[in-house]
CSV table of C-alpha atoms in Angstrom, one decimal:
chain,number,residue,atom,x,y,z
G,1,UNK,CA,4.7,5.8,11.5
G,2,UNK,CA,1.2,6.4,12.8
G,3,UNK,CA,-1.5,3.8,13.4
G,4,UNK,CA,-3.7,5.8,11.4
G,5,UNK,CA,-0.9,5.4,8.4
G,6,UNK,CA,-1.4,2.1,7.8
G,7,UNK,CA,-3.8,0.0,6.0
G,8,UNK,CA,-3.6,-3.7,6.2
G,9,UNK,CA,-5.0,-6.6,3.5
G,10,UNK,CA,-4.8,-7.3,0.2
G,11,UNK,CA,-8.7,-6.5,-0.9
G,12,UNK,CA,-8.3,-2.9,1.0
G,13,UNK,CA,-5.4,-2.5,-0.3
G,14,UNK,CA,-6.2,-3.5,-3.7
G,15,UNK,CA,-9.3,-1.3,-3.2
G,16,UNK,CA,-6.5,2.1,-2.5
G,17,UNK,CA,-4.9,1.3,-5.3
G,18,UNK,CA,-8.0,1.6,-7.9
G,19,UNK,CA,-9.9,4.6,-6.3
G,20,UNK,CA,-7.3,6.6,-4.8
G,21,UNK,CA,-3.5,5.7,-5.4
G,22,UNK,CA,-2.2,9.5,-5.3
G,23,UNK,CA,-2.5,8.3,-1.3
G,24,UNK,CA,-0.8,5.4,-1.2
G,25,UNK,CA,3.0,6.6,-0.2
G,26,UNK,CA,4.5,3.0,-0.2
G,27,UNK,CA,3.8,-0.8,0.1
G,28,UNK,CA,5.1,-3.4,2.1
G,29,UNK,CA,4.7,-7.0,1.2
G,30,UNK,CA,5.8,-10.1,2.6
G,31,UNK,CA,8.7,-11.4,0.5
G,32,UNK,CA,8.4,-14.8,0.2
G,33,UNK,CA,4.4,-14.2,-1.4
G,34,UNK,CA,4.3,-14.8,-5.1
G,35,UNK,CA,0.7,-16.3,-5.5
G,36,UNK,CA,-1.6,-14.6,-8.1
G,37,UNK,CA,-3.4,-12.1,-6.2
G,38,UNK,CA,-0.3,-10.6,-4.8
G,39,UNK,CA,1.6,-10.7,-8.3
G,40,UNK,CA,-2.0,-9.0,-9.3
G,41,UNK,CA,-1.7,-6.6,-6.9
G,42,UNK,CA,1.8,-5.5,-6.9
G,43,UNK,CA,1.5,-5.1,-11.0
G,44,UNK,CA,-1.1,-2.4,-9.9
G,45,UNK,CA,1.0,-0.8,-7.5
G,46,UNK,CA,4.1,-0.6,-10.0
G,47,UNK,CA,1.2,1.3,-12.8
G,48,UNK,CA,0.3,3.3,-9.8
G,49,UNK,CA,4.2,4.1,-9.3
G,50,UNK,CA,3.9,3.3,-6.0
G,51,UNK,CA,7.2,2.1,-4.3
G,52,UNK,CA,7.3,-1.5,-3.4
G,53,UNK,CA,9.0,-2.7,-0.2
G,54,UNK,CA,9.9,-6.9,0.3
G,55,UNK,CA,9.9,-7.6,4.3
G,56,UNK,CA,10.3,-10.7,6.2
G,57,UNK,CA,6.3,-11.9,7.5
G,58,UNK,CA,8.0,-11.0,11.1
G,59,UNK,CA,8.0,-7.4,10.8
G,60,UNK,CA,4.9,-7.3,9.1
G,61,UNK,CA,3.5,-9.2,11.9
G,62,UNK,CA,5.0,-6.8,14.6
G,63,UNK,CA,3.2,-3.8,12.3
G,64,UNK,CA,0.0,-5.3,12.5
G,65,UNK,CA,-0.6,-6.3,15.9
G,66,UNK,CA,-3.6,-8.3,16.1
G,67,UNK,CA,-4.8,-7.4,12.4
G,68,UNK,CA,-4.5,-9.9,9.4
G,69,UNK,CA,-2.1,-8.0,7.4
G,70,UNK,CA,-2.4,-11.3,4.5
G,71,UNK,CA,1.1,-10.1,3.5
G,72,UNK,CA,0.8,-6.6,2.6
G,73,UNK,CA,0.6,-3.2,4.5
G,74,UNK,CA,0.3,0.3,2.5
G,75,UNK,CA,1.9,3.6,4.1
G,76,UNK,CA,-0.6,6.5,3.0
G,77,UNK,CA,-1.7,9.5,3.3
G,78,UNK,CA,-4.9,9.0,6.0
G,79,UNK,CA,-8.4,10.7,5.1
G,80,UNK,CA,-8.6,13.1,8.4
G,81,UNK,CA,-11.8,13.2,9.4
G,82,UNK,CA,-14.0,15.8,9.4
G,83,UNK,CA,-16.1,17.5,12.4
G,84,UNK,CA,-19.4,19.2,12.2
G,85,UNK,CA,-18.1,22.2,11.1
G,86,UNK,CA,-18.0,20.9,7.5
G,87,UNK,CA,-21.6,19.8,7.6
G,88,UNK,CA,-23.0,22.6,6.5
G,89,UNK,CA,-20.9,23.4,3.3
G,90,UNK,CA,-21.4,19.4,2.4
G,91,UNK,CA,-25.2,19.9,2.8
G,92,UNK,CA,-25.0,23.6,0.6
G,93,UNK,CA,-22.9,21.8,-1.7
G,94,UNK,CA,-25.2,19.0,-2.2
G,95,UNK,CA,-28.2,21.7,-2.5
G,96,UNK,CA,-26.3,23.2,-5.6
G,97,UNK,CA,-26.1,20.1,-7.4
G,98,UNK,CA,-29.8,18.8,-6.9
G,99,UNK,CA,-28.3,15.7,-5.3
G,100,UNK,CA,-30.4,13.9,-2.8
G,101,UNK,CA,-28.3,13.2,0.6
G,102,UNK,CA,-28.4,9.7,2.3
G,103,UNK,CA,-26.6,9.8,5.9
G,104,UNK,CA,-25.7,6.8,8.4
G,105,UNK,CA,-25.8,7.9,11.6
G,106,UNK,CA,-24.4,5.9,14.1
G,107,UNK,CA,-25.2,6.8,17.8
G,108,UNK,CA,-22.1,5.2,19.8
G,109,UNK,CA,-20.7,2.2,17.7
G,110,UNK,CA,-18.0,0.9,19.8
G,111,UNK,CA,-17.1,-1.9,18.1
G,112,UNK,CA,-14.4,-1.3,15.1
G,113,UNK,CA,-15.5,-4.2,13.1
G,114,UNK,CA,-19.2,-3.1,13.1
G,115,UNK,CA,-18.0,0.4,11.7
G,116,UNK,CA,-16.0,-1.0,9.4
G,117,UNK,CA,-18.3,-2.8,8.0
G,118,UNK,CA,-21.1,-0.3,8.2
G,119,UNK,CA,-18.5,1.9,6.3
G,120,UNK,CA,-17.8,-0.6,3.7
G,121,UNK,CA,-21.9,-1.4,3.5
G,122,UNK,CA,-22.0,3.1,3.4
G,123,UNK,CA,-19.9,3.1,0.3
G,124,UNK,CA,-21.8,0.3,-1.8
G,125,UNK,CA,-25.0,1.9,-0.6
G,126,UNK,CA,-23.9,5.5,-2.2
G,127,UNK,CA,-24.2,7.3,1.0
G,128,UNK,CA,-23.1,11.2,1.5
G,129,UNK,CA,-21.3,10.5,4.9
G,130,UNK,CA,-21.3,8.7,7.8
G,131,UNK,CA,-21.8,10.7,11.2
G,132,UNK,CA,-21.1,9.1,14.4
G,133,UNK,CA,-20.1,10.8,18.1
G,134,UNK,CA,-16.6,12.3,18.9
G,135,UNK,CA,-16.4,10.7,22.2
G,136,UNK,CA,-17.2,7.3,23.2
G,137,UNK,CA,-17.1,5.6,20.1
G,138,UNK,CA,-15.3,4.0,17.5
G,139,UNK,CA,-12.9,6.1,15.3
G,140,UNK,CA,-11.1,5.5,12.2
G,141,UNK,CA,-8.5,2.8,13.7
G,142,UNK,CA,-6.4,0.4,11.2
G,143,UNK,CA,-8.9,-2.4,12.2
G,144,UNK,CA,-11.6,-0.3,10.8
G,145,UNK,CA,-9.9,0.7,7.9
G,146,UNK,CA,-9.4,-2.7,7.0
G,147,UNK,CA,-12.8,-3.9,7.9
G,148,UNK,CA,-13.9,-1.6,6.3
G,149,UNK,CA,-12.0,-2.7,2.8
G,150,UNK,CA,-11.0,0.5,1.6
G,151,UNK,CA,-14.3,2.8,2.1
G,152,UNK,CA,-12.9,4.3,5.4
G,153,UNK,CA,-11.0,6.0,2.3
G,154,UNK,CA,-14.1,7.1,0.3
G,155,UNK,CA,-16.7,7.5,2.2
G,156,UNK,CA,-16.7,11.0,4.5
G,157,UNK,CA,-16.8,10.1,7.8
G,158,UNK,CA,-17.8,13.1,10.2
G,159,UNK,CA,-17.0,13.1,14.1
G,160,UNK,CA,-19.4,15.3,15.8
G,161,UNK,CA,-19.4,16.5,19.8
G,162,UNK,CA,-22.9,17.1,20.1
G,163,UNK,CA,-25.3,14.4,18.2
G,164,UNK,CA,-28.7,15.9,19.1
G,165,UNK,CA,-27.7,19.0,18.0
G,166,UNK,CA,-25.9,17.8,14.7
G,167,UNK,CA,-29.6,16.1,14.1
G,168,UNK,CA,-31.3,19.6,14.5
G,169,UNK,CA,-28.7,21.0,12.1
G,170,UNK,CA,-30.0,18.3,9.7
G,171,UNK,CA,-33.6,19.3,10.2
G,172,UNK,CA,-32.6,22.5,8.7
G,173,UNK,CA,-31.6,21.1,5.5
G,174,UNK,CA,-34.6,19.8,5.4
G,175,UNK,CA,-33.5,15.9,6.2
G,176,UNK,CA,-35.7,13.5,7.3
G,177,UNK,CA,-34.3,12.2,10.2
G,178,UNK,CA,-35.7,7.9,10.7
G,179,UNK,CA,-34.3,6.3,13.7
G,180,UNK,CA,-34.0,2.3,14.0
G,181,UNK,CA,-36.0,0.7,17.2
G,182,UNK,CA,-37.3,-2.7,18.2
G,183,UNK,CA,-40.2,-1.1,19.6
G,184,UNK,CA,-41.4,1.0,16.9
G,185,UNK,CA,-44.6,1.2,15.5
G,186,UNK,CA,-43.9,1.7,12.3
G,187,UNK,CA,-42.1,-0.9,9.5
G,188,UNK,CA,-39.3,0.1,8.1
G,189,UNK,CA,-40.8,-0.8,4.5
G,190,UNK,CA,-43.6,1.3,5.3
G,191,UNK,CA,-41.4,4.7,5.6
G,192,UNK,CA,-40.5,7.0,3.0
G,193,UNK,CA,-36.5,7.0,2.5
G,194,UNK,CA,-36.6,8.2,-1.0
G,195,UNK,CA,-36.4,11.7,0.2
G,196,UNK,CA,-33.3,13.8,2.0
G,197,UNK,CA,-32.9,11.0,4.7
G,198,UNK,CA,-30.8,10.5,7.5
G,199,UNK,CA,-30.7,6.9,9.4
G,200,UNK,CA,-29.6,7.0,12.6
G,201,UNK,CA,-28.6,3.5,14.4
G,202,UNK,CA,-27.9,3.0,17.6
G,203,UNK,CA,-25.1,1.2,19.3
G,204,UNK,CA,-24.3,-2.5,20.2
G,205,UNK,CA,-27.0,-3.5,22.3
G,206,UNK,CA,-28.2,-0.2,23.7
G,207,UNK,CA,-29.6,1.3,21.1
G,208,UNK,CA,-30.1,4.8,21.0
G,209,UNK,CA,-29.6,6.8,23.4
G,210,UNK,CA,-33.0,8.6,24.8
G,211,UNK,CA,-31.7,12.4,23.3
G,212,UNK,CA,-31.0,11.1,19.9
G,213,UNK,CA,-34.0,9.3,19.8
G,214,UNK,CA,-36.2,12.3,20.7
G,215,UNK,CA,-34.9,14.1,17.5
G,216,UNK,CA,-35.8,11.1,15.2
G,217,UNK,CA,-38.6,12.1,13.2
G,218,UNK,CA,-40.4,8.5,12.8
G,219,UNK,CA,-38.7,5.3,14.7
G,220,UNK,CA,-38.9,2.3,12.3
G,221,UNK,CA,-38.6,-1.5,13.3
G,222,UNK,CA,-37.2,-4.3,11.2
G,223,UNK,CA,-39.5,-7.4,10.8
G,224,UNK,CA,-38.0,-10.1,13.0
G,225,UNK,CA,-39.7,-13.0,12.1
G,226,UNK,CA,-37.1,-15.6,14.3
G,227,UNK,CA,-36.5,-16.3,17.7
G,228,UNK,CA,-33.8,-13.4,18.1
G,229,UNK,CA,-35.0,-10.2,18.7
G,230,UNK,CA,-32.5,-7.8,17.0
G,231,UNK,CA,-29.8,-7.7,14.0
G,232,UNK,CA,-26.0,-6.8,14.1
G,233,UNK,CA,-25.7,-2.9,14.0
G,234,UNK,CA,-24.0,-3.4,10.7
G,235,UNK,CA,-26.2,-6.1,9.0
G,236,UNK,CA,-29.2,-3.5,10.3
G,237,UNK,CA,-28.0,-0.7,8.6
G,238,UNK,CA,-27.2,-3.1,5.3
G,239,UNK,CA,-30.9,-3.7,5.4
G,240,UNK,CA,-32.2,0.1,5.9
G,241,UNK,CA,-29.3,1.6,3.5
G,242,UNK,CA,-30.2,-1.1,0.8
G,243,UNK,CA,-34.6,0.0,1.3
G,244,UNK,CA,-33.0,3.2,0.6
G,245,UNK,CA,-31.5,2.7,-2.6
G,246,UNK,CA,-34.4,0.5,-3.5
G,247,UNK,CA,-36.6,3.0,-3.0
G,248,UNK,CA,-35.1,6.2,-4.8
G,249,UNK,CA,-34.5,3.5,-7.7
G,250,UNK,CA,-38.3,3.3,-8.3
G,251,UNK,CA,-38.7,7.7,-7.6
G,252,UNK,CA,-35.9,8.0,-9.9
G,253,UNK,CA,-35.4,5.3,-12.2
G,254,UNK,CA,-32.3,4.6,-13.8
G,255,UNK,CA,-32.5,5.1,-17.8
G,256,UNK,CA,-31.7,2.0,-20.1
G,257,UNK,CA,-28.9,2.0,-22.5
């Protein structure tokens, strides 16, 4: 069994089991857990006809390793990520259908727990995919998955080798490519994300590198109006994702009724 096979959790798991259950392959749940969300969840699994394992907490525990597996572990089939060879056909199919892309692009995230949640924080934000470095940075590891509570699984997350170069093949499609900085002139309220957008974020305490920030067509700052002088990559991109959707909500607003 593969690290990449498992998923860890009751709310990620839960979360498989509505959006995608054809991919869960088996459960495994501790076997003496009969509280309400676990009777909850295993009455969705058995709609799902998903095969339900008991285990002693032990061997759940020795699966798990230093995640909190809360008494349940799903077997499925993993979302394989894609490479920047699919870009292109994403961005052609999104042309076709008059959809507007949003992208989160994260320039070296190291830290599973910040993609995770900047994957979870991707999916309730709507956005297209998430495109983050090949090499020297996080990947799609169970303690992202279940960080990440599910949207590892439904939101496309691309692996690229070259990020300045996957930023120029953006610019083709026309994206508008808006990079986070402290320095910055410009306030992130005060840019125009309603468009074809990409966001590009850069890593734990570095920031972006110099190459990806050259590509960036405007470098927006967030307001920091307290003693620290920057935000969590993952509460950052919250903020920009959400001034997103807030403004295409007022370009496009949503019909009553």
């Amino acid at each position: 069994m593969a690290a990449n096979d498992r998923v860890f959790g009751q709310h990620a798991v839960e979360a498989l089991l509505s959006r995608c259950p054809e991919r869960v392959r088996e459960l495994r749940v501790q076997a003496d857990r009969g509280d309400g969300r676990m009777r909850g969840l295993l009455e969705r699994a058995a709609q799902a006809g998903v095969t339900v394992q008991p285990v002693a907490r032990r061997e759940l525990d020795a699966l798990a390793g230093k995640v909190r597996h809360q008494g349940v572990m799903a077997t499925i089939t993993p979302m394989t990520p894609l490479g920047e060879g699919d870009l292109p056909d994403m961005l052609m199919a999104l042309e076709r259908r008059g959809t507007v892309p949003l992208l989160l692009v994260l320039d070296g995230v190291t830290d599973p727990h910040n993609l995770g949640a900047c994957l979870r924080t991707a999916d309730g934000a709507g956005v297209t995919a998430v495109i983050a470095p090949r090499d020297r940075a996080a990947g799609l590891t169970p303690v992202v998955r279940k960080v990440a509570s599910g949207a590892a699984d439904t939101v496309p997350f691309i692996q690229v080798t070259n990020l300045a170069r996957t930023l120029d093949l953006l610019k083709t499609f026309n994206l508008w490519i808006v990079g986070t900085c402290g320095q910055a002139d410009t306030v992130l309220y005060d840019a125009d994300l309603a468009g074809p957008t990409a966001l590009v974020l850069g890593a734990e305490g570095k920031g972006m590198r110099r190459l990806t920030q050259d590509r960036c067509d405007v470098l927006v700052q967030l307001p920091m109006l307290g003693q620290v002088d920057s935000l969590n990559v993952s509460v950052a991109a919250g903020v920009c994702l959400y001034e997103a959707v807030r403004q295409r909500r007022i370009a496009s607003p949503v019909p009553n009724g």
